[in-house]
Amino acid sequence: MFARRVTQVVSALAINPYFVYFSSRVTYQGGVKGVCVPGLNCYACPLTIFACPIGSLQHSFVLMSPKVKGSLSQAFASLIYVLASIGLVGAVVGRMPCGWVCPFGFLQELLHAIPTPKLRLPGWIRWGRYGFLVVVAIAIPFITAVSWFSRLCPAGALEGGIFLKAVPPEAPLPPSGWFFWFKIAILAAFLLWFVFSKRPFCRSVCPLGAMFGLCNRFSLYRMAVDDSKCTVCGKCREVCPVDINIHDDPNSPDCIRCLQCKKACTYGAITSGFAVAKEGLRLGKKAVSAEGD
Amino acid sequence: MKGLSRLRGRIRIAYLLLAIFALAIALSFIWEGPRTVYANAIIICLDCIGLI
């Protein structure tokens, strides 16, 4: 837990290190801003030096939209670049950045640590993130030429909206209308939800989590369960920040690979690593055995 | 053994996908993919902050 918390803090600072903004009031303009960060971090945040992968994905579809007379080759190149950047990280570690790097995921875990009665979410809620990916982050930007996921994103309201209102940039911003306050209301609702449920945004809304989650099925880094050691005691689910039973499906798209379960398992039934493929270890729903499955 | 060979096959697929993604990133440079992302990212995203 300690190593992960340190990594989360260091990642949040590494993604948002541009403290020069406080004196210059000009956001970072260097070349690194063309690199998509493997986490949900708003590129409107004045401290960030990276691009938001979901914002960039939407922008590619906005450029492809029939309403915009943009360069299609640039739009496709941008889309390929964003998808391949996500795929490259996903093919190596799957959804691990959600558990170790993403600042918005970190915030959810911090707020969930507030001692209150907790609310368990139903399993079907996971389908929401695929819906948000396909409909709100892809289809609607393509049809309307507006980045609607960005418009609704609570991470943008927190890291960009509130921050830029508190510490405005040198160039004046448009005045805040009703939509700004609507966005703040969305953020407030999510912040409240974070206190009561385990990572609800990651599980039900995040399009980046949806894409990284699909990579869990084929990534080089894998989780595995030894059924001969597992007693189905439920300790793994207790500590899991996304409330899953790792022994049901070790490489489930829902798993953020925080490895809390591995540490909590007193029987040593959970293992993980690169290219794990040993007899007796189960990586999927079906058991891997010498007799075949 | 069938299960194990299937897993090793998946690992090969992962390496293949890694190579494809790396190649795709390299190719996207030709048509200014990173440049397009950069040009969008350096402008303060008014959609993101709710000032539309």
Coordinates of N, CA, C and O in Angstrom, one line a residue, chain A residues 12 14 18 56 78 103 110 117 146 178-179 188 221 223 228 285:
Chain A
A12 N 1.4 11.9 -9.7 CA 0.6 13.2 -9.7 C 1.5 14.4 -9.9 O 1.2 15.3 -10.7
A14 N 4.6 14.3 -11.1 CA 5.4 14.2 -12.4 C 4.5 14.6 -13.5 O 5.0 15.2 -14.5
Y18 N 4.3 21.8 -13.4 CA 4.6 23.2 -13.9 C 4.2 24.3 -13.0 O 3.3 25.0 -13.2
S56 N -7.7 14.1 -26.2 CA -7.1 14.0 -27.6 C -7.9 13.1 -28.5 O -8.0 13.3 -29.7
S78 N -3.7 11.5 -35.8 CA -3.9 11.9 -34.4 C -4.6 10.7 -33.7 O -4.2 10.3 -32.6
P103 N -4.1 10.3 -11.3 CA -4.4 11.2 -10.2 C -5.9 11.2 -9.8 O -6.2 11.3 -8.6
L110 N -8.5 8.3 -1.9 CA -8.3 9.2 -0.7 C -9.7 9.5 0.0 O -9.9 9.5 1.2
P117 N -20.5 4.9 6.4 CA -21.1 3.6 5.8 C -20.8 3.6 4.3 O -20.9 4.6 3.7
V146 N -18.3 18.5 -31.1 CA -18.1 19.0 -29.7 C -17.6 17.9 -28.8 O -18.2 16.8 -28.8
W178 N -24.1 29.5 -16.7 CA -24.7 28.4 -16.0 C -24.0 27.1 -16.2 O -24.0 26.2 -15.4
F179 N -23.4 26.8 -17.4 CA -22.7 25.6 -17.7 C -21.6 25.3 -16.7 O -21.4 24.1 -16.3
A188 N -19.3 17.9 -7.7 CA -19.7 17.8 -6.3 C -20.4 16.4 -6.1 O -20.1 15.8 -5.1
Y221 N 2.0 -8.2 -18.6 CA 1.9 -8.3 -17.2 C 0.5 -9.0 -16.9 O -0.5 -8.6 -17.4
M223 N -2.1 -11.3 -13.9 CA -2.4 -11.8 -12.6 C -2.7 -13.3 -12.8 O -3.2 -13.7 -13.8
S228 N -5.3 -24.3 -5.9 CA -5.0 -25.2 -4.8 C -4.7 -24.5 -3.5 O -4.8 -25.1 -2.5
K285 N -11.0 -17.4 -16.6 CA -12.1 -18.0 -15.9 C -11.9 -19.5 -15.9 O -12.3 -20.2 -15.0

